[in-house]
Amino acid sequence: MKRSLAETLDVLDAEHFDRARAATVSRTPEPKTVAESEALFEQARLELVARGVPLESQHDLAHWLADGIEATRRGERWFDVDAGPEATRLFWAGPTLDPKTGDPVRSEDGELSNMQLAELIAVENPDIVLLESTTDGGTIERMQLWSEVSPDHLQALRSEDPELDAKIRVMEEARPGDGYAFQREVWSCMSAQYARDTAAAMEANPALETGVVCQQPWRNTEYYAVEYPQLRAYGDRVWYTAQVRTPGENGTFNPTPGPVTDRALTAAGRGMDVLPPPKDPFPELRPVDPEIARLRGTLAATADARAAVTMPSAAVGSPRRPTATPGKSELER
C-alpha cells in the first residue's frame, strides 16, 4: 500500500540521517580546473542543442541562462522543469535540524543538508521529482555552477563578451559582495518556474500534494521558491517535514510532533506569513546598456562574415542564441 506524503516526509530520525549520510547519489564530480568546468559546460550545451536550443558556443550557453533569468522575471516560461501531471514535487532548503536538540545534524564534512534527505526520499519514491531531476534542471545541475572554479570560468567567458559581462554585472550589483550572483539567479529563476509549474499541476489535479524538506522557514534566497505566492493557495496540500524551530533566523526550539501542512503552520502562527517582508529576495535587474548590446551584435556579425568567407556553405547571420522562448508555451499535462 502506497504511503501518504506525510508518512513519506517523516524522516527526522537517526535511521534516516544515517541512510542520507551513506546514500550514494549519482552526482557529477566537482571540477577542479577551468578546463574541467569547460567540459561540463560543453556537455550542457550539447544536451540543450539536442533538445533544439540553437547554441553555437559556451558564450551562447551563458547568454541563454541570462536570457532565461530575464524571461522568468517577466513571468514567461523559459526553463523546462515540468515534472508531469501526476508527479509529487519536493522542495528542500537549508541544513537538517535534529528534532531532539534543535541543532544541525552533523555529517562527515560538516552538516547534513536537507538536499541529501530530499534525494534519499526521491530515490526511494519514484513518483517524487526534484527540480534537479527535471529536463533543464538536471542539465544545469550537472554544470556544477557552484564549484570553486565556476566563477573563474565565467570570468573568462565574460572577458571575451562585453554584453555577457554587462548582464552578469547587473546581477552582481543587485547582490553586492556575492561571488555567485549569476549562479544564484539561475537557480532562483529555475526554482520560481518549478514552483509555478507545481501550482498549475495542483490546480489541475485536486489530489496532488507537494512536499517541503525544511525544518525552519526563514527568509533567504534558496527558500524563495518554497514561499512562492502561487503555492499558498494550496496550503492544505503542501506538507513540510516536522518543524523544529519557529520561523526566523533565530527561531526558538519548539518541534512539532511530525510532518505538518502549510495551512496548519499558518494557523499556528508558524507559517511564512509571520516573517517580515524580504528586503529584496528577487532583485530587479536594470537593462543592459544598449550600446554594449550593439557592440556585441557588431562583433557577432563580423565573426559570422569571417566564417562565411572561410566556409561558403555556412549560413551568414545564423542565430548565436535563442530568439524565442524554448520549451512548452503552457504547462502541458
PDB file of N, CA and C in Angstrom, residues 153-248:
ATOM      1  N   HIS A 153      35.770  30.382 -14.616  1.00  0.00           N
ATOM      2  CA  HIS A 153      35.365  30.007 -15.961  1.00  0.00           C
ATOM      3  C   HIS A 153      34.436  31.069 -16.548  1.00  0.00           C
ATOM      4  N   LEU A 154      33.446  31.503 -15.766  1.00  0.00           N
ATOM      5  CA  LEU A 154      32.526  32.540 -16.234  1.00  0.00           C
ATOM      6  C   LEU A 154      33.266  33.847 -16.499  1.00  0.00           C
ATOM      7  N   GLN A 155      34.247  34.160 -15.675  1.00  0.00           N
ATOM      8  CA  GLN A 155      35.008  35.387 -15.883  1.00  0.00           C
ATOM      9  C   GLN A 155      35.760  35.347 -17.208  1.00  0.00           C
ATOM     10  N   ALA A 156      36.260  34.176 -17.573  1.00  0.00           N
ATOM     11  CA  ALA A 156      36.946  34.035 -18.859  1.00  0.00           C
ATOM     12  C   ALA A 156      35.974  34.281 -20.015  1.00  0.00           C
ATOM     13  N   LEU A 157      34.756  33.743 -19.898  1.00  0.00           N
ATOM     14  CA  LEU A 157      33.746  33.974 -20.937  1.00  0.00           C
ATOM     15  C   LEU A 157      33.364  35.450 -20.991  1.00  0.00           C
ATOM     16  N   ARG A 158      33.233  36.081 -19.842  1.00  0.00           N
ATOM     17  CA  ARG A 158      32.857  37.498 -19.778  1.00  0.00           C
ATOM     18  C   ARG A 158      33.917  38.396 -20.391  1.00  0.00           C
ATOM     19  N   SER A 159      35.185  38.033 -20.199  1.00  0.00           N
ATOM     20  CA  SER A 159      36.276  38.873 -20.715  1.00  0.00           C
ATOM     21  C   SER A 159      36.274  38.922 -22.237  1.00  0.00           C
ATOM     22  N   GLU A 160      35.650  37.932 -22.869  1.00  0.00           N
ATOM     23  CA  GLU A 160      35.595  37.872 -24.330  1.00  0.00           C
ATOM     24  C   GLU A 160      34.266  38.375 -24.889  1.00  0.00           C
ATOM     25  N   ASP A 161      33.348  38.789 -24.010  1.00  0.00           N
ATOM     26  CA  ASP A 161      31.985  39.087 -24.437  1.00  0.00           C
ATOM     27  C   ASP A 161      31.422  40.259 -23.629  1.00  0.00           C
ATOM     28  N   PRO A 162      31.503  41.485 -24.150  1.00  0.00           N
ATOM     29  CA  PRO A 162      31.055  42.660 -23.395  1.00  0.00           C
ATOM     30  C   PRO A 162      29.596  42.608 -22.965  1.00  0.00           C
ATOM     31  N   GLU A 163      28.725  42.079 -23.811  1.00  0.00           N
ATOM     32  CA  GLU A 163      27.312  42.055 -23.450  1.00  0.00           C
ATOM     33  C   GLU A 163      27.049  41.059 -22.320  1.00  0.00           C
ATOM     34  N   LEU A 164      27.676  39.904 -22.389  1.00  0.00           N
ATOM     35  CA  LEU A 164      27.528  38.929 -21.312  1.00  0.00           C
ATOM     36  C   LEU A 164      28.056  39.507 -20.006  1.00  0.00           C
ATOM     37  N   ASP A 165      29.195  40.161 -20.084  1.00  0.00           N
ATOM     38  CA  ASP A 165      29.774  40.782 -18.891  1.00  0.00           C
ATOM     39  C   ASP A 165      28.806  41.799 -18.291  1.00  0.00           C
ATOM     40  N   ALA A 166      28.168  42.583 -19.149  1.00  0.00           N
ATOM     41  CA  ALA A 166      27.228  43.604 -18.663  1.00  0.00           C
ATOM     42  C   ALA A 166      26.025  42.962 -17.987  1.00  0.00           C
ATOM     43  N   LYS A 167      25.513  41.881 -18.565  1.00  0.00           N
ATOM     44  CA  LYS A 167      24.355  41.201 -17.972  1.00  0.00           C
ATOM     45  C   LYS A 167      24.673  40.661 -16.583  1.00  0.00           C
ATOM     46  N   ILE A 168      25.829  40.028 -16.463  1.00  0.00           N
ATOM     47  CA  ILE A 168      26.189  39.442 -15.172  1.00  0.00           C
ATOM     48  C   ILE A 168      26.538  40.530 -14.167  1.00  0.00           C
ATOM     49  N   ARG A 169      27.142  41.623 -14.644  1.00  0.00           N
ATOM     50  CA  ARG A 169      27.486  42.718 -13.738  1.00  0.00           C
ATOM     51  C   ARG A 169      26.231  43.312 -13.098  1.00  0.00           C
ATOM     52  N   VAL A 170      25.148  43.371 -13.868  1.00  0.00           N
ATOM     53  CA  VAL A 170      23.881  43.870 -13.328  1.00  0.00           C
ATOM     54  C   VAL A 170      23.421  42.990 -12.164  1.00  0.00           C
ATOM     55  N   MET A 171      23.573  41.688 -12.320  1.00  0.00           N
ATOM     56  CA  MET A 171      23.172  40.766 -11.255  1.00  0.00           C
ATOM     57  C   MET A 171      24.076  40.912 -10.036  1.00  0.00           C
ATOM     58  N   GLU A 172      25.349  41.149 -10.263  1.00  0.00           N
ATOM     59  CA  GLU A 172      26.276  41.343  -9.155  1.00  0.00           C
ATOM     60  C   GLU A 172      25.968  42.632  -8.399  1.00  0.00           C
ATOM     61  N   GLU A 173      25.530  43.654  -9.122  1.00  0.00           N
ATOM     62  CA  GLU A 173      25.162  44.908  -8.469  1.00  0.00           C
ATOM     63  C   GLU A 173      23.914  44.728  -7.606  1.00  0.00           C
ATOM     64  N   ALA A 174      23.019  43.826  -8.035  1.00  0.00           N
ATOM     65  CA  ALA A 174      21.801  43.569  -7.262  1.00  0.00           C
ATOM     66  C   ALA A 174      22.095  42.737  -6.021  1.00  0.00           C
ATOM     67  N   ARG A 175      23.220  42.024  -6.040  1.00  0.00           N
ATOM     68  CA  ARG A 175      23.630  41.202  -4.896  1.00  0.00           C
ATOM     69  C   ARG A 175      25.076  41.545  -4.551  1.00  0.00           C
ATOM     70  N   PRO A 176      25.327  42.724  -4.006  1.00  0.00           N
ATOM     71  CA  PRO A 176      26.704  43.154  -3.749  1.00  0.00           C
ATOM     72  C   PRO A 176      27.454  42.194  -2.834  1.00  0.00           C
ATOM     73  N   GLY A 177      28.693  41.906  -3.228  1.00  0.00           N
ATOM     74  CA  GLY A 177      29.545  41.049  -2.420  1.00  0.00           C
ATOM     75  C   GLY A 177      29.312  39.559  -2.622  1.00  0.00           C
ATOM     76  N   ASP A 178      28.359  39.192  -3.464  1.00  0.00           N
ATOM     77  CA  ASP A 178      28.058  37.780  -3.690  1.00  0.00           C
ATOM     78  C   ASP A 178      28.824  37.297  -4.915  1.00  0.00           C
ATOM     79  N   GLY A 179      29.826  36.466  -4.708  1.00  0.00           N
ATOM     80  CA  GLY A 179      30.638  35.976  -5.816  1.00  0.00           C
ATOM     81  C   GLY A 179      29.925  34.985  -6.716  1.00  0.00           C
ATOM     82  N   TYR A 180      28.719  34.574  -6.301  1.00  0.00           N
ATOM     83  CA  TYR A 180      27.943  33.618  -7.091  1.00  0.00           C
ATOM     84  C   TYR A 180      26.595  34.213  -7.472  1.00  0.00           C
ATOM     85  N   ALA A 181      26.551  35.517  -7.710  1.00  0.00           N
ATOM     86  CA  ALA A 181      25.283  36.195  -8.002  1.00  0.00           C
ATOM     87  C   ALA A 181      24.596  35.605  -9.230  1.00  0.00           C
ATOM     88  N   PHE A 182      25.346  35.383 -10.304  1.00  0.00           N
ATOM     89  CA  PHE A 182      24.767  34.837 -11.533  1.00  0.00           C
ATOM     90  C   PHE A 182      24.223  33.430 -11.286  1.00  0.00           C
ATOM     91  N   GLN A 183      25.041  32.602 -10.638  1.00  0.00           N
ATOM     92  CA  GLN A 183      24.615  31.244 -10.358  1.00  0.00           C
ATOM     93  C   GLN A 183      23.361  31.238  -9.486  1.00  0.00           C
ATOM     94  N   ARG A 184      23.327  32.120  -8.498  1.00  0.00           N
ATOM     95  CA  ARG A 184      22.180  32.174  -7.593  1.00  0.00           C
ATOM     96  C   ARG A 184      20.918  32.598  -8.349  1.00  0.00           C
ATOM     97  N   GLU A 185      21.072  33.535  -9.284  1.00  0.00           N
ATOM     98  CA  GLU A 185      19.932  33.985 -10.082  1.00  0.00           C
ATOM     99  C   GLU A 185      19.417  32.860 -10.977  1.00  0.00           C
ATOM    100  N   VAL A 186      20.334  32.086 -11.551  1.00  0.00           N
ATOM    101  CA  VAL A 186      19.918  30.957 -12.391  1.00  0.00           C
ATOM    102  C   VAL A 186      19.049  30.000 -11.576  1.00  0.00           C
ATOM    103  N   TRP A 187      19.538  29.627 -10.391  1.00  0.00           N
ATOM    104  CA  TRP A 187      18.810  28.645  -9.595  1.00  0.00           C
ATOM    105  C   TRP A 187      17.506  29.225  -9.051  1.00  0.00           C
ATOM    106  N   SER A 188      17.512  30.498  -8.654  1.00  0.00           N
ATOM    107  CA  SER A 188      16.290  31.136  -8.155  1.00  0.00           C
ATOM    108  C   SER A 188      15.209  31.151  -9.229  1.00  0.00           C
ATOM    109  N   CYS A 189      15.607  31.454 -10.458  1.00  0.00           N
ATOM    110  CA  CYS A 189      14.615  31.535 -11.540  1.00  0.00           C
ATOM    111  C   CYS A 189      14.113  30.151 -11.932  1.00  0.00           C
ATOM    112  N   MET A 190      14.991  29.158 -11.963  1.00  0.00           N
ATOM    113  CA  MET A 190      14.518  27.802 -12.229  1.00  0.00           C
ATOM    114  C   MET A 190      13.564  27.347 -11.129  1.00  0.00           C
ATOM    115  N   SER A 191      13.893  27.686  -9.881  1.00  0.00           N
ATOM    116  CA  SER A 191      13.031  27.321  -8.761  1.00  0.00           C
ATOM    117  C   SER A 191      11.680  28.011  -8.871  1.00  0.00           C
ATOM    118  N   ALA A 192      11.693  29.278  -9.296  1.00  0.00           N
ATOM    119  CA  ALA A 192      10.438  30.006  -9.460  1.00  0.00           C
ATOM    120  C   ALA A 192       9.567  29.347 -10.524  1.00  0.00           C
ATOM    121  N   GLN A 193      10.186  28.913 -11.642  1.00  0.00           N
ATOM    122  CA  GLN A 193       9.417  28.232 -12.690  1.00  0.00           C
ATOM    123  C   GLN A 193       8.891  26.891 -12.189  1.00  0.00           C
ATOM    124  N   TYR A 194       9.714  26.183 -11.431  1.00  0.00           N
ATOM    125  CA  TYR A 194       9.318  24.899 -10.849  1.00  0.00           C
ATOM    126  C   TYR A 194       8.117  25.098  -9.924  1.00  0.00           C
ATOM    127  N   ALA A 195       8.127  26.188  -9.146  1.00  0.00           N
ATOM    128  CA  ALA A 195       7.011  26.482  -8.244  1.00  0.00           C
ATOM    129  C   ALA A 195       5.753  26.838  -9.031  1.00  0.00           C
ATOM    130  N   ARG A 196       5.910  27.614 -10.102  1.00  0.00           N
ATOM    131  CA  ARG A 196       4.750  27.958 -10.939  1.00  0.00           C
ATOM    132  C   ARG A 196       4.146  26.699 -11.558  1.00  0.00           C
ATOM    133  N   ASP A 197       5.015  25.820 -12.059  1.00  0.00           N
ATOM    134  CA  ASP A 197       4.531  24.573 -12.649  1.00  0.00           C
ATOM    135  C   ASP A 197       3.840  23.711 -11.594  1.00  0.00           C
ATOM    136  N   THR A 198       4.391  23.719 -10.379  1.00  0.00           N
ATOM    137  CA  THR A 198       3.797  22.950  -9.291  1.00  0.00           C
ATOM    138  C   THR A 198       2.389  23.456  -8.989  1.00  0.00           C
ATOM    139  N   ALA A 199       2.243  24.776  -8.895  1.00  0.00           N
ATOM    140  CA  ALA A 199       0.932  25.355  -8.607  1.00  0.00           C
ATOM    141  C   ALA A 199      -0.066  25.025  -9.718  1.00  0.00           C
ATOM    142  N   ALA A 200       0.387  25.088 -10.980  1.00  0.00           N
ATOM    143  CA  ALA A 200      -0.500  24.769 -12.104  1.00  0.00           C
ATOM    144  C   ALA A 200      -0.927  23.309 -12.062  1.00  0.00           C
ATOM    145  N   ALA A 201       0.016  22.419 -11.720  1.00  0.00           N
ATOM    146  CA  ALA A 201      -0.311  20.996 -11.638  1.00  0.00           C
ATOM    147  C   ALA A 201      -1.286  20.734 -10.497  1.00  0.00           C
ATOM    148  N   MET A 202      -1.127  21.425  -9.373  1.00  0.00           N
ATOM    149  CA  MET A 202      -2.030  21.242  -8.234  1.00  0.00           C
ATOM    150  C   MET A 202      -3.418  21.799  -8.539  1.00  0.00           C
ATOM    151  N   GLU A 203      -3.466  22.843  -9.348  1.00  0.00           N
ATOM    152  CA  GLU A 203      -4.758  23.391  -9.770  1.00  0.00           C
ATOM    153  C   GLU A 203      -5.490  22.398 -10.663  1.00  0.00           C
ATOM    154  N   ALA A 204      -4.736  21.748 -11.541  1.00  0.00           N
ATOM    155  CA  ALA A 204      -5.339  20.802 -12.484  1.00  0.00           C
ATOM    156  C   ALA A 204      -5.693  19.468 -11.830  1.00  0.00           C
ATOM    157  N   ASN A 205      -4.965  19.115 -10.781  1.00  0.00           N
ATOM    158  CA  ASN A 205      -5.161  17.824 -10.123  1.00  0.00           C
ATOM    159  C   ASN A 205      -5.419  18.041  -8.630  1.00  0.00           C
ATOM    160  N   PRO A 206      -6.670  18.056  -8.206  1.00  0.00           N
ATOM    161  CA  PRO A 206      -7.010  18.341  -6.805  1.00  0.00           C
ATOM    162  C   PRO A 206      -6.449  17.329  -5.806  1.00  0.00           C
ATOM    163  N   ALA A 207      -5.984  16.177  -6.273  1.00  0.00           N
ATOM    164  CA  ALA A 207      -5.438  15.173  -5.371  1.00  0.00           C
ATOM    165  C   ALA A 207      -3.923  15.304  -5.198  1.00  0.00           C
ATOM    166  N   LEU A 208      -3.295  16.149  -6.003  1.00  0.00           N
ATOM    167  CA  LEU A 208      -1.832  16.255  -5.987  1.00  0.00           C
ATOM    168  C   LEU A 208      -1.355  17.036  -4.774  1.00  0.00           C
ATOM    169  N   GLU A 209      -0.302  16.508  -4.129  1.00  0.00           N
ATOM    170  CA  GLU A 209       0.294  17.172  -2.973  1.00  0.00           C
ATOM    171  C   GLU A 209       1.749  17.528  -3.271  1.00  0.00           C
ATOM    172  N   THR A 210       2.296  18.427  -2.476  1.00  0.00           N
ATOM    173  CA  THR A 210       3.683  18.871  -2.637  1.00  0.00           C
ATOM    174  C   THR A 210       4.396  18.783  -1.299  1.00  0.00           C
ATOM    175  N   GLY A 211       5.669  18.396  -1.314  1.00  0.00           N
ATOM    176  CA  GLY A 211       6.436  18.259  -0.077  1.00  0.00           C
ATOM    177  C   GLY A 211       7.539  19.290   0.045  1.00  0.00           C
ATOM    178  N   VAL A 212       7.880  19.616   1.280  1.00  0.00           N
ATOM    179  CA  VAL A 212       8.959  20.563   1.571  1.00  0.00           C
ATOM    180  C   VAL A 212       9.841  19.967   2.662  1.00  0.00           C
ATOM    181  N   VAL A 213      11.104  19.730   2.350  1.00  0.00           N
ATOM    182  CA  VAL A 213      12.050  19.218   3.343  1.00  0.00           C
ATOM    183  C   VAL A 213      12.786  20.417   3.920  1.00  0.00           C
ATOM    184  N   CYS A 214      12.268  20.909   5.021  1.00  0.00           N
ATOM    185  CA  CYS A 214      12.834  22.089   5.681  1.00  0.00           C
ATOM    186  C   CYS A 214      12.226  22.154   7.077  1.00  0.00           C
ATOM    187  N   GLN A 215      13.031  22.410   8.086  1.00  0.00           N
ATOM    188  CA  GLN A 215      12.546  22.357   9.462  1.00  0.00           C
ATOM    189  C   GLN A 215      12.415  23.721  10.142  1.00  0.00           C
ATOM    190  N   GLN A 216      12.658  24.770   9.380  1.00  0.00           N
ATOM    191  CA  GLN A 216      12.525  26.117   9.948  1.00  0.00           C
ATOM    192  C   GLN A 216      12.418  27.143   8.819  1.00  0.00           C
ATOM    193  N   PRO A 217      11.220  27.675   8.560  1.00  0.00           N
ATOM    194  CA  PRO A 217      11.103  28.674   7.490  1.00  0.00           C
ATOM    195  C   PRO A 217      11.721  30.004   7.893  1.00  0.00           C
ATOM    196  N   TRP A 218      12.550  30.528   7.019  1.00  0.00           N
ATOM    197  CA  TRP A 218      13.105  31.860   7.217  1.00  0.00           C
ATOM    198  C   TRP A 218      13.537  32.410   5.872  1.00  0.00           C
ATOM    199  N   ARG A 219      13.683  33.713   5.817  1.00  0.00           N
ATOM    200  CA  ARG A 219      13.945  34.373   4.542  1.00  0.00           C
ATOM    201  C   ARG A 219      15.396  34.180   4.106  1.00  0.00           C
ATOM    202  N   ASN A 220      15.581  33.517   3.003  1.00  0.00           N
ATOM    203  CA  ASN A 220      16.887  33.515   2.345  1.00  0.00           C
ATOM    204  C   ASN A 220      16.671  33.159   0.883  1.00  0.00           C
ATOM    205  N   THR A 221      17.684  33.301   0.093  1.00  0.00           N
ATOM    206  CA  THR A 221      17.499  33.160  -1.344  1.00  0.00           C
ATOM    207  C   THR A 221      17.093  31.746  -1.747  1.00  0.00           C
ATOM    208  N   GLU A 222      17.677  30.726  -1.126  1.00  0.00           N
ATOM    209  CA  GLU A 222      17.378  29.367  -1.554  1.00  0.00           C
ATOM    210  C   GLU A 222      15.964  28.952  -1.169  1.00  0.00           C
ATOM    211  N   TYR A 223      15.336  29.669  -0.233  1.00  0.00           N
ATOM    212  CA  TYR A 223      13.988  29.322   0.206  1.00  0.00           C
ATOM    213  C   TYR A 223      12.932  30.041  -0.622  1.00  0.00           C
ATOM    214  N   TYR A 224      13.365  30.836  -1.577  1.00  0.00           N
ATOM    215  CA  TYR A 224      12.430  31.701  -2.312  1.00  0.00           C
ATOM    216  C   TYR A 224      11.289  30.911  -2.950  1.00  0.00           C
ATOM    217  N   ALA A 225      11.617  29.809  -3.623  1.00  0.00           N
ATOM    218  CA  ALA A 225      10.578  29.070  -4.346  1.00  0.00           C
ATOM    219  C   ALA A 225       9.556  28.451  -3.403  1.00  0.00           C
ATOM    220  N   VAL A 226       9.989  28.060  -2.222  1.00  0.00           N
ATOM    221  CA  VAL A 226       9.089  27.429  -1.278  1.00  0.00           C
ATOM    222  C   VAL A 226       7.985  28.389  -0.846  1.00  0.00           C
ATOM    223  N   GLU A 227       8.297  29.662  -0.782  1.00  0.00           N
ATOM    224  CA  GLU A 227       7.303  30.646  -0.344  1.00  0.00           C
ATOM    225  C   GLU A 227       6.609  31.301  -1.536  1.00  0.00           C
ATOM    226  N   TYR A 228       6.787  30.720  -2.731  1.00  0.00           N
ATOM    227  CA  TYR A 228       6.245  31.355  -3.923  1.00  0.00           C
ATOM    228  C   TYR A 228       4.730  31.532  -3.786  1.00  0.00           C
ATOM    229  N   PRO A 229       4.188  32.682  -4.121  1.00  0.00           N
ATOM    230  CA  PRO A 229       2.778  33.017  -3.844  1.00  0.00           C
ATOM    231  C   PRO A 229       1.767  32.003  -4.346  1.00  0.00           C
ATOM    232  N   GLN A 230       1.987  31.461  -5.561  1.00  0.00           N
ATOM    233  CA  GLN A 230       1.002  30.534  -6.113  1.00  0.00           C
ATOM    234  C   GLN A 230       0.770  29.316  -5.224  1.00  0.00           C
ATOM    235  N   LEU A 231       1.800  28.885  -4.496  1.00  0.00           N
ATOM    236  CA  LEU A 231       1.661  27.690  -3.672  1.00  0.00           C
ATOM    237  C   LEU A 231       0.823  27.937  -2.424  1.00  0.00           C
ATOM    238  N   ARG A 232       0.717  29.196  -1.998  1.00  0.00           N
ATOM    239  CA  ARG A 232      -0.018  29.483  -0.763  1.00  0.00           C
ATOM    240  C   ARG A 232      -1.496  29.155  -0.893  1.00  0.00           C
ATOM    241  N   ALA A 233      -2.014  29.111  -2.103  1.00  0.00           N
ATOM    242  CA  ALA A 233      -3.432  28.800  -2.310  1.00  0.00           C
ATOM    243  C   ALA A 233      -3.739  27.332  -2.033  1.00  0.00           C
ATOM    244  N   TYR A 234      -2.698  26.503  -1.920  1.00  0.00           N
ATOM    245  CA  TYR A 234      -2.893  25.071  -1.726  1.00  0.00           C
ATOM    246  C   TYR A 234      -2.273  24.624  -0.403  1.00  0.00           C
ATOM    247  N   GLY A 235      -2.401  25.473   0.611  1.00  0.00           N
ATOM    248  CA  GLY A 235      -1.739  25.216   1.889  1.00  0.00           C
ATOM    249  C   GLY A 235      -2.110  23.914   2.559  1.00  0.00           C
ATOM    250  N   ASP A 236      -3.307  23.407   2.290  1.00  0.00           N
ATOM    251  CA  ASP A 236      -3.710  22.142   2.911  1.00  0.00           C
ATOM    252  C   ASP A 236      -3.106  20.940   2.194  1.00  0.00           C
ATOM    253  N   ARG A 237      -2.456  21.174   1.039  1.00  0.00           N
ATOM    254  CA  ARG A 237      -1.826  20.082   0.292  1.00  0.00           C
ATOM    255  C   ARG A 237      -0.315  20.261   0.164  1.00  0.00           C
ATOM    256  N   VAL A 238       0.238  21.250   0.853  1.00  0.00           N
ATOM    257  CA  VAL A 238       1.690  21.448   0.896  1.00  0.00           C
ATOM    258  C   VAL A 238       2.172  20.969   2.260  1.00  0.00           C
ATOM    259  N   TRP A 239       2.908  19.857   2.271  1.00  0.00           N
ATOM    260  CA  TRP A 239       3.368  19.233   3.505  1.00  0.00           C
ATOM    261  C   TRP A 239       4.843  19.535   3.777  1.00  0.00           C
ATOM    262  N   TYR A 240       5.129  19.896   5.025  1.00  0.00           N
ATOM    263  CA  TYR A 240       6.501  20.102   5.477  1.00  0.00           C
ATOM    264  C   TYR A 240       6.926  18.902   6.333  1.00  0.00           C
ATOM    265  N   THR A 241       8.244  18.669   6.404  1.00  0.00           N
ATOM    266  CA  THR A 241       8.744  17.780   7.444  1.00  0.00           C
ATOM    267  C   THR A 241       8.418  18.439   8.787  1.00  0.00           C
ATOM    268  N   ALA A 242       8.595  17.703   9.865  1.00  0.00           N
ATOM    269  CA  ALA A 242       8.340  18.284  11.182  1.00  0.00           C
ATOM    270  C   ALA A 242       9.128  19.588  11.317  1.00  0.00           C
ATOM    271  N   GLN A 243       8.500  20.592  11.917  1.00  0.00           N
ATOM    272  CA  GLN A 243       9.176  21.864  12.137  1.00  0.00           C
ATOM    273  C   GLN A 243       9.865  21.834  13.496  1.00  0.00           C
ATOM    274  N   VAL A 244      11.160  22.119  13.486  1.00  0.00           N
ATOM    275  CA  VAL A 244      11.975  22.004  14.695  1.00  0.00           C
ATOM    276  C   VAL A 244      12.105  23.337  15.419  1.00  0.00           C
ATOM    277  N   ARG A 245      12.197  24.411  14.642  1.00  0.00           N
ATOM    278  CA  ARG A 245      12.307  25.747  15.220  1.00  0.00           C
ATOM    279  C   ARG A 245      11.235  26.658  14.631  1.00  0.00           C
ATOM    280  N   THR A 246      10.894  27.697  15.364  1.00  0.00           N
ATOM    281  CA  THR A 246       9.919  28.664  14.878  1.00  0.00           C
ATOM    282  C   THR A 246      10.545  29.507  13.769  1.00  0.00           C
ATOM    283  N   PRO A 247       9.733  30.164  12.953  1.00  0.00           N
ATOM    284  CA  PRO A 247      10.269  30.920  11.808  1.00  0.00           C
ATOM    285  C   PRO A 247      11.255  32.018  12.221  1.00  0.00           C
ATOM    286  N   GLY A 248      12.164  32.293  11.314  1.00  0.00           N
ATOM    287  CA  GLY A 248      13.139  33.356  11.544  1.00  0.00           C
ATOM    288  C   GLY A 248      14.518  32.793  11.780  1.00  0.00           C
TER     289      GLY A 248
END
